[in-house]
PDB file of C-alpha atoms and ligand atoms in Angstrom:
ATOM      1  CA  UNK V 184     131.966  65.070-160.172  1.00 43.00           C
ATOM      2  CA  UNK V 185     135.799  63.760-160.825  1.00 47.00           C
ATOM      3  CA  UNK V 186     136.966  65.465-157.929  1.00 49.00           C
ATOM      4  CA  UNK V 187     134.452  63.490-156.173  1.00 50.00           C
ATOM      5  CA  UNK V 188     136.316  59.859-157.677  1.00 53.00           C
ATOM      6  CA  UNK V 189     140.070  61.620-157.192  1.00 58.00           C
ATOM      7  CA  UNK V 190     138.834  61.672-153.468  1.00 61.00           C
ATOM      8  CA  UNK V 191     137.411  58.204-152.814  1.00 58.00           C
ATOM      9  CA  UNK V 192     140.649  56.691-154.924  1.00 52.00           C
ATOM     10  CA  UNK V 193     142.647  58.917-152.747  1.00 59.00           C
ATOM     11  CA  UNK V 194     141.206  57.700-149.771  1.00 59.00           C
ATOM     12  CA  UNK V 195     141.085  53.907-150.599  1.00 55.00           C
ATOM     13  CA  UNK V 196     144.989  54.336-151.243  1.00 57.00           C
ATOM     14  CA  UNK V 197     145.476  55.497-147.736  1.00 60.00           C
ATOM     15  CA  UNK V 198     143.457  53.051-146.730  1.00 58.00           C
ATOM     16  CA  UNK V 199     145.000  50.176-148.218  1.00 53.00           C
ATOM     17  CA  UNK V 200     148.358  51.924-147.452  1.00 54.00           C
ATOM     18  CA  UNK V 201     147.489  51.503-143.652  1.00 55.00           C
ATOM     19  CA  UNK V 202     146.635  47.769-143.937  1.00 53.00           C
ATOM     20  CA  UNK V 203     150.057  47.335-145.128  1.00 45.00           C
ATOM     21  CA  UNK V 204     149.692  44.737-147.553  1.00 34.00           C
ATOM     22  CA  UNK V 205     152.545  44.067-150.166  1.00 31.00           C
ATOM     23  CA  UNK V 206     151.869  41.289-152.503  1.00 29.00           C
ATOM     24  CA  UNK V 207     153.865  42.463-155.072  1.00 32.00           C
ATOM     25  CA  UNK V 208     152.407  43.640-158.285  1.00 46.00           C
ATOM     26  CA  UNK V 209     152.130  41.234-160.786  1.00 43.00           C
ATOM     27  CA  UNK V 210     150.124  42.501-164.029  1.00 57.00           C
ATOM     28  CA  UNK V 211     151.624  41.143-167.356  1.00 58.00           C
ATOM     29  CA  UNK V 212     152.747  37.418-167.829  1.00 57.00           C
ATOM     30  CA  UNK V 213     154.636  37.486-170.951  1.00 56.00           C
ATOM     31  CA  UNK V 214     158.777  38.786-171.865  1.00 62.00           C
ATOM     32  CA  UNK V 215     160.682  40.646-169.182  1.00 73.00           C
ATOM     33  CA  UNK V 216     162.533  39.270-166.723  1.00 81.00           C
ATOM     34  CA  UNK V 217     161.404  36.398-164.125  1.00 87.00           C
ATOM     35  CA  UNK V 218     162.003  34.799-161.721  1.00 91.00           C
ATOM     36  CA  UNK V 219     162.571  31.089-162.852  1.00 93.00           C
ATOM     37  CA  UNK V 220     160.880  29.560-160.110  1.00 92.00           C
ATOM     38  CA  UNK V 221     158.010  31.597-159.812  1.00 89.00           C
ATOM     39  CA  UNK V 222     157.834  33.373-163.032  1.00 85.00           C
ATOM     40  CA  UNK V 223     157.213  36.486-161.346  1.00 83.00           C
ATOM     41  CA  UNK V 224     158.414  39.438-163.172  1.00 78.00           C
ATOM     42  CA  UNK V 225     161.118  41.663-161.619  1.00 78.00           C
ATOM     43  CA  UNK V 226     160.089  45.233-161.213  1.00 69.00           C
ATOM     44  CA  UNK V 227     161.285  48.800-160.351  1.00 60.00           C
ATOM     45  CA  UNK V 228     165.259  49.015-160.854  1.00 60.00           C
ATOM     46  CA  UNK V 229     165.489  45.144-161.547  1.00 70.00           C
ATOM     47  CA  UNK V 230     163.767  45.844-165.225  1.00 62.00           C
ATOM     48  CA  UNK V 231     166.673  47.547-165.726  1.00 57.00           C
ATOM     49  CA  UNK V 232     169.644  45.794-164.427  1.00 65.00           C
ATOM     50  CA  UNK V 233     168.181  42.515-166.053  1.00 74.00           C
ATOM     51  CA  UNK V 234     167.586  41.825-169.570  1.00 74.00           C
ATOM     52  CA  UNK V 235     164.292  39.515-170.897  1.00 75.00           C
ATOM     53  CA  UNK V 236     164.972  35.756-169.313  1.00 85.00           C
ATOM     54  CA  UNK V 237     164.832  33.253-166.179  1.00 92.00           C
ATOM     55  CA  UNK V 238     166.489  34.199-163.089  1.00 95.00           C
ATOM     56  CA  UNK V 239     167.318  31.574-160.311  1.00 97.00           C
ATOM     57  CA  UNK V 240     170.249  31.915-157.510  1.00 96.00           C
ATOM     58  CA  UNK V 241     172.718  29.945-157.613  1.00 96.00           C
ATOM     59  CA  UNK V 242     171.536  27.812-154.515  1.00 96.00           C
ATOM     60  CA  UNK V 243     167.962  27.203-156.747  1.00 96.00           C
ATOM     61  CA  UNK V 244     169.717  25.680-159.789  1.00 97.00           C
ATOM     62  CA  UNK V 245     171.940  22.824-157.536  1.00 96.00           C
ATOM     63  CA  UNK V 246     168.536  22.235-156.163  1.00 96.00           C
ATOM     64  CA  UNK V 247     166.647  21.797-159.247  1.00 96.00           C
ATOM     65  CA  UNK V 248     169.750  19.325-160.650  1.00 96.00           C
ATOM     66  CA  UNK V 249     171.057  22.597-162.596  1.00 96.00           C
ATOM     67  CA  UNK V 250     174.791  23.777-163.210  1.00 96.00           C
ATOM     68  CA  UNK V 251     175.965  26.667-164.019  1.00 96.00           C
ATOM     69  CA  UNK V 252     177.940  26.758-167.501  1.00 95.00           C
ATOM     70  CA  UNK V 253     181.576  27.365-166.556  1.00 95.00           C
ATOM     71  CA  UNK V 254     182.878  31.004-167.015  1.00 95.00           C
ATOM     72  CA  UNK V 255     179.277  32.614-166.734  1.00 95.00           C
ATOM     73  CA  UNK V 256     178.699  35.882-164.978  1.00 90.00           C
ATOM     74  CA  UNK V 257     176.317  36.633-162.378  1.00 89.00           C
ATOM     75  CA  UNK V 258     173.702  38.991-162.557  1.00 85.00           C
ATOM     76  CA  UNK V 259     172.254  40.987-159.397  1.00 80.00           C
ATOM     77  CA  UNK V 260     169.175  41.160-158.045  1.00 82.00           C
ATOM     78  CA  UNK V 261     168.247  44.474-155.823  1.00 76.00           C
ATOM     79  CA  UNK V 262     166.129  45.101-153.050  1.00 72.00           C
ATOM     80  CA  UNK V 263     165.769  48.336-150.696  1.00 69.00           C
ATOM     81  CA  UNK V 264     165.693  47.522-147.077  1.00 71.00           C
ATOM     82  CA  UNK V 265     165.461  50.671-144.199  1.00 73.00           C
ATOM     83  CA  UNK V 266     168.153  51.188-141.614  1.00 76.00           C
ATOM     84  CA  UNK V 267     167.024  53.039-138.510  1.00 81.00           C
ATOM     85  CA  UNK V 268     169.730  55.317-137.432  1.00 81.00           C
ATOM     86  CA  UNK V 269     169.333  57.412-134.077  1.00 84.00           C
ATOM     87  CA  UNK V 270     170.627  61.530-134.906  1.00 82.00           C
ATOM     88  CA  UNK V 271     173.222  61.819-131.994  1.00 83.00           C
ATOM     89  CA  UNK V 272     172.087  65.766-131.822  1.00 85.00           C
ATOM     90  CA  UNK V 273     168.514  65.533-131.634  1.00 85.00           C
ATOM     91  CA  UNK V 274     167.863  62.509-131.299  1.00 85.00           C
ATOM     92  CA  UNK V 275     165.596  61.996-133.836  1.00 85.00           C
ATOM     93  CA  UNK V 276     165.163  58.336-135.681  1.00 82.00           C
ATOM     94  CA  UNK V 277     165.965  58.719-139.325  1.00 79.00           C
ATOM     95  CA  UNK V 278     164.801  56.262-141.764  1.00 73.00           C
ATOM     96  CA  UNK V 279     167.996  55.300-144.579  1.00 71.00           C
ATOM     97  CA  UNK V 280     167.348  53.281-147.592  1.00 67.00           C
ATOM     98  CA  UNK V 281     170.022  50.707-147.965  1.00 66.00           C
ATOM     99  CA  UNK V 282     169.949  48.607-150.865  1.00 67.00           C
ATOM    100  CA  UNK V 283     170.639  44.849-150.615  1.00 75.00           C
ATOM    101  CA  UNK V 284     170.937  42.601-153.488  1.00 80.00           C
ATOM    102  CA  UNK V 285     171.577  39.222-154.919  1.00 85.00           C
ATOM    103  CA  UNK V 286     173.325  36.973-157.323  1.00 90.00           C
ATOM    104  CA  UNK V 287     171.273  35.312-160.104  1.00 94.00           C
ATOM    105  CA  UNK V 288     171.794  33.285-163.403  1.00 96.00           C
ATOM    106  CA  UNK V 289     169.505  33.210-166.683  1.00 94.00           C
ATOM    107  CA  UNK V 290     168.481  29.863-166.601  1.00 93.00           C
ATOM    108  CA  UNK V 291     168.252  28.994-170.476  1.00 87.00           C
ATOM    109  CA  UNK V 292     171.410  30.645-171.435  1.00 88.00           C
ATOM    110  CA  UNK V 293     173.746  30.402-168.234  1.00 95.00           C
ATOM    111  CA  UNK V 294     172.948  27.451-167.107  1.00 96.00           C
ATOM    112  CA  UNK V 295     172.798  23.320-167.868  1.00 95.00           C
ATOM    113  CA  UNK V 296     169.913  20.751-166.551  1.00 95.00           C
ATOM    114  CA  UNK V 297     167.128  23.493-165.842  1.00 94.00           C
ATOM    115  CA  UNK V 298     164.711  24.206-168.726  1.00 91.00           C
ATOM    116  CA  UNK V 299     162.344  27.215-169.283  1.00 89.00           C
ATOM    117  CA  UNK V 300     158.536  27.038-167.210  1.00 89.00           C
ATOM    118  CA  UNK V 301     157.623  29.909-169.253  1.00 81.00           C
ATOM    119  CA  UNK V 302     154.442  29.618-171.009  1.00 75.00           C
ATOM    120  CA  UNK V 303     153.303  32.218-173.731  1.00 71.00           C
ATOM    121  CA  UNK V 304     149.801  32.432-172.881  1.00 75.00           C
ATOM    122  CA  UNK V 305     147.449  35.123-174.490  1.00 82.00           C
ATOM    123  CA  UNK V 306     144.622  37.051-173.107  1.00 86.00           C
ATOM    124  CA  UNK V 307     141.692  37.410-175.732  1.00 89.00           C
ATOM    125  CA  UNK V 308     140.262  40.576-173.788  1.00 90.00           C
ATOM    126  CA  UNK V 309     137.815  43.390-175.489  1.00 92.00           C
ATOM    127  CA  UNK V 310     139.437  46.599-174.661  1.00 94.00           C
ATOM    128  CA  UNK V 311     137.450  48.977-172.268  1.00 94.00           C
ATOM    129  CA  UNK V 312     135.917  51.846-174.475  1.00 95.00           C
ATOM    130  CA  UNK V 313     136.034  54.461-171.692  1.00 95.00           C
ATOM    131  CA  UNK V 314     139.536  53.735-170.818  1.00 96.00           C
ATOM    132  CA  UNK V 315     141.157  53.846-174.347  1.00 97.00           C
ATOM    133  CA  UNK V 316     139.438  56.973-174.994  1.00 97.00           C
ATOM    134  CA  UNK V 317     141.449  58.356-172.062  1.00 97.00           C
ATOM    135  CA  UNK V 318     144.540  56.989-173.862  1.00 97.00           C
ATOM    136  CA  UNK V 319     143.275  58.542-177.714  1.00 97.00           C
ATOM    137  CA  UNK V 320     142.152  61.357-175.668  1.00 96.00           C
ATOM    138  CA  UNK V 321     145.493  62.846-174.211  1.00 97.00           C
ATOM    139  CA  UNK V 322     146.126  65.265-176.629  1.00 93.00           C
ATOM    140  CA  UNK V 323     150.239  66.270-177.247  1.00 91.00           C
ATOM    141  CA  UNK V 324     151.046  62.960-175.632  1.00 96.00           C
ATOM    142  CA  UNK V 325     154.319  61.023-175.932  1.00 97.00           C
ATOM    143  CA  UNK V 326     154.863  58.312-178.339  1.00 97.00           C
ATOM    144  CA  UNK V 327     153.982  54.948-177.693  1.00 97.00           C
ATOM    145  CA  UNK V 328     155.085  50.823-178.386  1.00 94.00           C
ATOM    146  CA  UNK V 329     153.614  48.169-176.977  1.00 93.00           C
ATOM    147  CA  UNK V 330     156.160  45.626-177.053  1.00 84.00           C
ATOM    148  CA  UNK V 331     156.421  42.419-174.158  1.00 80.00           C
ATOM    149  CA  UNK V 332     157.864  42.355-170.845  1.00 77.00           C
ATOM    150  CA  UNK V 333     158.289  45.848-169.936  1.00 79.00           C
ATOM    151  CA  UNK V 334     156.527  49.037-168.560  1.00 83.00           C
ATOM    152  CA  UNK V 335     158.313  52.350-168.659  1.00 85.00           C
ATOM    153  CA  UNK V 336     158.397  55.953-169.406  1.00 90.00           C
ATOM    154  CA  UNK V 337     161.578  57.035-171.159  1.00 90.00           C
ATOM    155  CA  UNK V 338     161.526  61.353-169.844  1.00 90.00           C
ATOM    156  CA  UNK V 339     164.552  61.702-172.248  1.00 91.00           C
ATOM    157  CA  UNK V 340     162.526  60.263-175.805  1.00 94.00           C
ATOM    158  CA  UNK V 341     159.357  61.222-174.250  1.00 96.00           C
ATOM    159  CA  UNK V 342     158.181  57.800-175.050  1.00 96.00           C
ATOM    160  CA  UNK V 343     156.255  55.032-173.328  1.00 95.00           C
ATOM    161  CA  UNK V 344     156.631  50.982-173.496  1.00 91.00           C
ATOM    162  CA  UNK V 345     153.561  48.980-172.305  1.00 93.00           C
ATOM    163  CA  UNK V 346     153.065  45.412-172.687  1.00 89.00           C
ATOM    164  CA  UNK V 347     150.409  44.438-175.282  1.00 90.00           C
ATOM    165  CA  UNK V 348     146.339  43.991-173.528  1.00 93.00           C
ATOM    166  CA  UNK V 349     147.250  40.161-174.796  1.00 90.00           C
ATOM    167  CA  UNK V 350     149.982  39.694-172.092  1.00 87.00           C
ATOM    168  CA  UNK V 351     147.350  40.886-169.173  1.00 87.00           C
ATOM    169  CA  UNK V 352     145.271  38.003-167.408  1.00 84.00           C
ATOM    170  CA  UNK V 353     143.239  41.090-166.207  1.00 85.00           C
ATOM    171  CA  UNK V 354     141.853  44.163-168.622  1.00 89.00           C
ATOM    172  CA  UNK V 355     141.863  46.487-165.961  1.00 88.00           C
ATOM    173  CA  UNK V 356     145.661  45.880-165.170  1.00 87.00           C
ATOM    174  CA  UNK V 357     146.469  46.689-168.366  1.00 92.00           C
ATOM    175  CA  UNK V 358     145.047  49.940-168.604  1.00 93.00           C
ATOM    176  CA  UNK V 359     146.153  50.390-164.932  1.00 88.00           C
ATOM    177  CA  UNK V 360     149.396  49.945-166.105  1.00 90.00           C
ATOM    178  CA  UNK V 361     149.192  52.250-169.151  1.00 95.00           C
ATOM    179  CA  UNK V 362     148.041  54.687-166.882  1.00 94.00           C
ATOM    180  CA  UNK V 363     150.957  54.843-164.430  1.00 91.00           C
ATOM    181  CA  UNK V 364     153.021  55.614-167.638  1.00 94.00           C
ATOM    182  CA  UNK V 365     150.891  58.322-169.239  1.00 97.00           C
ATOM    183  CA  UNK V 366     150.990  60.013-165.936  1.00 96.00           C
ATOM    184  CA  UNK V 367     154.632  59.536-165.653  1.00 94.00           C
ATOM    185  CA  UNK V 368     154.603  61.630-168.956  1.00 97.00           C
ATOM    186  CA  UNK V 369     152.750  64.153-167.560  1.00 98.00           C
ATOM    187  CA  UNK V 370     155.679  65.691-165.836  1.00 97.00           C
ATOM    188  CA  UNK V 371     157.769  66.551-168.622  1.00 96.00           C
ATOM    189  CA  UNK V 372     159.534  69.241-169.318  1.00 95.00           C
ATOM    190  CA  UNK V 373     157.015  69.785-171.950  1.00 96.00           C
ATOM    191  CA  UNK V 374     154.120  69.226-169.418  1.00 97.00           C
ATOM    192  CA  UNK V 375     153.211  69.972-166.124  1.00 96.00           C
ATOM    193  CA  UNK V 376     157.535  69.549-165.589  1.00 95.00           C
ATOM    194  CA  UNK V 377     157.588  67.735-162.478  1.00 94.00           C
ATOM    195  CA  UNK V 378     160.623  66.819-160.271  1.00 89.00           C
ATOM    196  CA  UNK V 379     160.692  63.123-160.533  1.00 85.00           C
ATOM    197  CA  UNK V 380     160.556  63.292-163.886  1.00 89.00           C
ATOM    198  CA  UNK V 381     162.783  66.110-165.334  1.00 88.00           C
ATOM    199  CA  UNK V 382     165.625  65.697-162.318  1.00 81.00           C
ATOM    200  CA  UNK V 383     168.559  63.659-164.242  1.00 75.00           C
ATOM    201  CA  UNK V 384     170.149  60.663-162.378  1.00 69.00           C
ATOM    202  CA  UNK V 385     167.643  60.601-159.407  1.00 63.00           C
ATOM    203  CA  UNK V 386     168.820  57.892-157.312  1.00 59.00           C
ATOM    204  CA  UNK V 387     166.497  54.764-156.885  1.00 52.00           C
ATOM    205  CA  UNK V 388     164.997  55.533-153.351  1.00 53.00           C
ATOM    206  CA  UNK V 389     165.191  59.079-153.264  1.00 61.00           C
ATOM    207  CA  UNK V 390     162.048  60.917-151.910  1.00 67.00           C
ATOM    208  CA  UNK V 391     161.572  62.523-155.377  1.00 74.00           C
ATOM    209  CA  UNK V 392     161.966  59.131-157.132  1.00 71.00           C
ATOM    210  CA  UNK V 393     159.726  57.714-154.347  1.00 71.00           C
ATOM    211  CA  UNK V 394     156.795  60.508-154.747  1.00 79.00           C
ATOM    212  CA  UNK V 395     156.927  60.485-158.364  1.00 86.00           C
ATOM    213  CA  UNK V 396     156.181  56.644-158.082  1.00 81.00           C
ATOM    214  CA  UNK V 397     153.214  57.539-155.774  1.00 81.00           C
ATOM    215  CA  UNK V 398     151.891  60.712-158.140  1.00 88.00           C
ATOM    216  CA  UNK V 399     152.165  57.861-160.853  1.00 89.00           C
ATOM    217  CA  UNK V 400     150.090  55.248-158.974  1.00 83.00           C
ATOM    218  CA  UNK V 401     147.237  57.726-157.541  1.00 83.00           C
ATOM    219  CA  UNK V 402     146.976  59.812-160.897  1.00 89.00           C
ATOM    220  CA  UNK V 403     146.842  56.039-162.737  1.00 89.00           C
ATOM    221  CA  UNK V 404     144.467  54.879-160.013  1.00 83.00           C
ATOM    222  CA  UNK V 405     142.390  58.049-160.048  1.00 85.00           C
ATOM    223  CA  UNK V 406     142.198  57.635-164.551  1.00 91.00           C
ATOM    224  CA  UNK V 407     140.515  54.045-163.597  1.00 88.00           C
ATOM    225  CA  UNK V 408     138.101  55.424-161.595  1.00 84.00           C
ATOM    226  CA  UNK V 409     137.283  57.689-164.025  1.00 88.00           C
ATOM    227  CA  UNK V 410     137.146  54.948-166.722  1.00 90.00           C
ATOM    228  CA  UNK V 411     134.958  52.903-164.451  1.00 86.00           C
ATOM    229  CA  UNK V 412     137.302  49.983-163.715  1.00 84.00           C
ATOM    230  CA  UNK V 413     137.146  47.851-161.293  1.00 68.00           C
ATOM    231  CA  UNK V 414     139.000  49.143-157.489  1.00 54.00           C
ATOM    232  CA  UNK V 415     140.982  45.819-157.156  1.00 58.00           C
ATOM    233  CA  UNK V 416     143.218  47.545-159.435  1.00 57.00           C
ATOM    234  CA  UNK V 417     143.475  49.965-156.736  1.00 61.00           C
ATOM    235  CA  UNK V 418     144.463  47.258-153.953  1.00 62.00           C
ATOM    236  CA  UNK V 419     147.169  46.698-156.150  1.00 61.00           C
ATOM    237  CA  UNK V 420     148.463  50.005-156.264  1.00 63.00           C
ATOM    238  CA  UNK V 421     148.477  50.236-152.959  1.00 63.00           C
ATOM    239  CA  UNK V 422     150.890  47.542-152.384  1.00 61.00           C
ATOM    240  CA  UNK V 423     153.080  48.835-155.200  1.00 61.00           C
ATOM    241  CA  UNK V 424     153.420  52.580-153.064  1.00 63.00           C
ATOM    242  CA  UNK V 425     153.529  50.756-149.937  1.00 61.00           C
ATOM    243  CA  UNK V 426     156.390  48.840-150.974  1.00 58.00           C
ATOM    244  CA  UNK V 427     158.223  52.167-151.845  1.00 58.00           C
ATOM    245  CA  UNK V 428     156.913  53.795-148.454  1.00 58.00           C
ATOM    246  CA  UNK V 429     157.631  51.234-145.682  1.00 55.00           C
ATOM    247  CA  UNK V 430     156.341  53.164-142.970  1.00 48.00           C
ATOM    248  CA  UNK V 431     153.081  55.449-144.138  1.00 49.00           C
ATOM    249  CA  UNK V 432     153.066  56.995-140.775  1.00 50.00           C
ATOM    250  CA  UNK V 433     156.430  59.374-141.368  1.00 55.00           C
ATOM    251  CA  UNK V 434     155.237  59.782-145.204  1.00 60.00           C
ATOM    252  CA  UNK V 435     151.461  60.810-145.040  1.00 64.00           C
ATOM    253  CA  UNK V 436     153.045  64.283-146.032  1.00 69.00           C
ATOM    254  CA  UNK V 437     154.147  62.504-149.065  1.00 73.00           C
ATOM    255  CA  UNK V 438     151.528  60.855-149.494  1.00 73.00           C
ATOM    256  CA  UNK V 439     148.924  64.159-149.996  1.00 75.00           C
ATOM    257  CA  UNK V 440     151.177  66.304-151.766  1.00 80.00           C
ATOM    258  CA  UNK V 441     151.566  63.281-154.263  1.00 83.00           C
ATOM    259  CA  UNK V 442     147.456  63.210-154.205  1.00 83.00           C
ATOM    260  CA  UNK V 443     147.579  66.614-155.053  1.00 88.00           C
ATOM    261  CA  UNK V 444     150.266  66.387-158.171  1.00 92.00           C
ATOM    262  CA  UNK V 445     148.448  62.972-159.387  1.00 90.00           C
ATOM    263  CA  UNK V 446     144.947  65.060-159.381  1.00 90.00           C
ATOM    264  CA  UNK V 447     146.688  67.588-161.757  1.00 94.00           C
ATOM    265  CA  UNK V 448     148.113  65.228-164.271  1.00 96.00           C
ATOM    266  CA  UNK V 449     145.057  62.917-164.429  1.00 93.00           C
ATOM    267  CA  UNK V 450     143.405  66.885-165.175  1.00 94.00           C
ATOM    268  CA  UNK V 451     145.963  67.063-167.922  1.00 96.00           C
ATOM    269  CA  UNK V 452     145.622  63.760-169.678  1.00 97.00           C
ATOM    270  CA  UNK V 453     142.032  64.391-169.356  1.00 95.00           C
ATOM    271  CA  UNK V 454     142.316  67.693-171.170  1.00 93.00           C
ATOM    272  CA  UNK V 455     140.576  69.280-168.328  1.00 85.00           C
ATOM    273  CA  UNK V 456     141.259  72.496-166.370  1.00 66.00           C
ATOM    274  CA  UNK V 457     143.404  72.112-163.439  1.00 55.00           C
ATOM    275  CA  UNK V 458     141.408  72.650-160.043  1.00 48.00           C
ATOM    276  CA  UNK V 459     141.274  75.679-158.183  1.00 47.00           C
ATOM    277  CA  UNK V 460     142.151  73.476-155.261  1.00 46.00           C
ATOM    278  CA  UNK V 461     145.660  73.382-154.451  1.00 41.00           C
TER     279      UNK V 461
HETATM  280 ZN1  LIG U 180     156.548  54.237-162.336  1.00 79.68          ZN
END
């Protein structure tokens, strides 16, 4: 019966995948890192090149009547973009990563004029009862804290931060969110001792950063179904791996073997039996 859900999440990812939409994932409101004018929060590498505040560019603060305090450092912003390069030999297009960035300021301690448009709101949400026993169910897991602003696996402590439900507009992102850690966990060294997860320094943009990203967002969406949450959470996981896969097309490859490695640590969390199917 579960390999029946691990199938229809696997193909609505796909799916998604080939409409190509990237909104980017939004799914806990308070702590972290924003942006000032949107109060989005920063994600992937930017969680950890920023610390907890408001970012604006320089250009967005003279707008808004800001000024920067004299003597303050810059912070920067990254973002991957793909550079098409032709192989003289074969001719072959290969796809490099390039990363671009840019400068910001924290607007309540860099900066003059500008004040915070942060607002601590908090969710009053019932917590799903199949979903958490997922969570109390994954026996020999890593250690947990649920403090504000930021989601991440730590392979080295074997320990997991998740915002608190309270920070979540929506239930289901928070457990999707949870999720995408716990299987994260999954591959260490302990574990099922996956790639991704037990490779030191793997650069940002890597293929095994990039499928352990996608084994984390299939095994978390595939633990939803399971749990009986709603599938939006899955249209946002799509846009999270499309945003790490720009063109699906040269990655389905990626994309199965990933299906196949999130399949085996949603088996794990779920103390079950890994399939026969490889
Ligand atoms: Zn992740």
């Amino acid at each position: 019966m579960k390999k029946c859900v691990y199938e229809i999440i696997t193909e609505k990812v796909i799916e998604q995948l080939e409409k190509g939409v990237v909104p980017w994932r939004k799914p806990w409101i308070n702590g972290g890192a924003v942006n000032w004018k949107t109060q989005k929060p920063y994600r992937g590498i930017n969680t950890f090149l920023l610390e907890a505040g408001e970012y604006a560019t320089f250009k967005q603060i003279q707008e808004a009547g800001g000024k920067v305090k004299k003597g303050e450092k810059s912070h920067i912003v990254v973002f991957w973009k793909w550079l098409e390069k032709e192989d003289e030999q074969s001719g072959e297009i290969e796809k490099i990563p390039y990363l671009r960035y840019y400068r910001v300021f924290e607007i309540n301690s860099q900066v003059e004029g500008l004040t915070s448009k942060r607002k601590e709101t908090v969710f009053d949400h019932d917590p799903i009862e199949k979903a958490e026993e997922i969570y109390k169910g994954y026996i020999n897991g890593p250690d947990y804290t649920f403090y504000p602003g930021k989601a991440v696996y730590y392979p080295t402590l074997d320990k997991i931060n998740c915002p608190p439900l309270k920070d979540f507009p929506k239930v289901e992102e928070y457990y999707s969110t949870l999720f995408h850690e716990m299987i994260h966990s999954t591959g260490h060294k302990s574990r099922l001792v996956r790639p991704g997860v037990i490779t030191e320094n793997v650069a940002f943009g890597d293929e095994v950063y990039s499928k352990e990203e996608l084994v984390a967002e299939m095994g978390a969406a595939m633990l939803c179904g399971v749990a009986g949450i709603d599938n939006s959470t899955i249209e946002n996981s799509a846009s999270y791996i499309h945003s790490w896969i720009r063109n699906l097309k040269d990655d389905t490859r990626l994309v199965v073997q990933a299906a196949a490695q999130a399949q085996k640590a949603a088996d794990y969390i779920l103390g079950k039996e890994a399939s026969d199917e490889e």
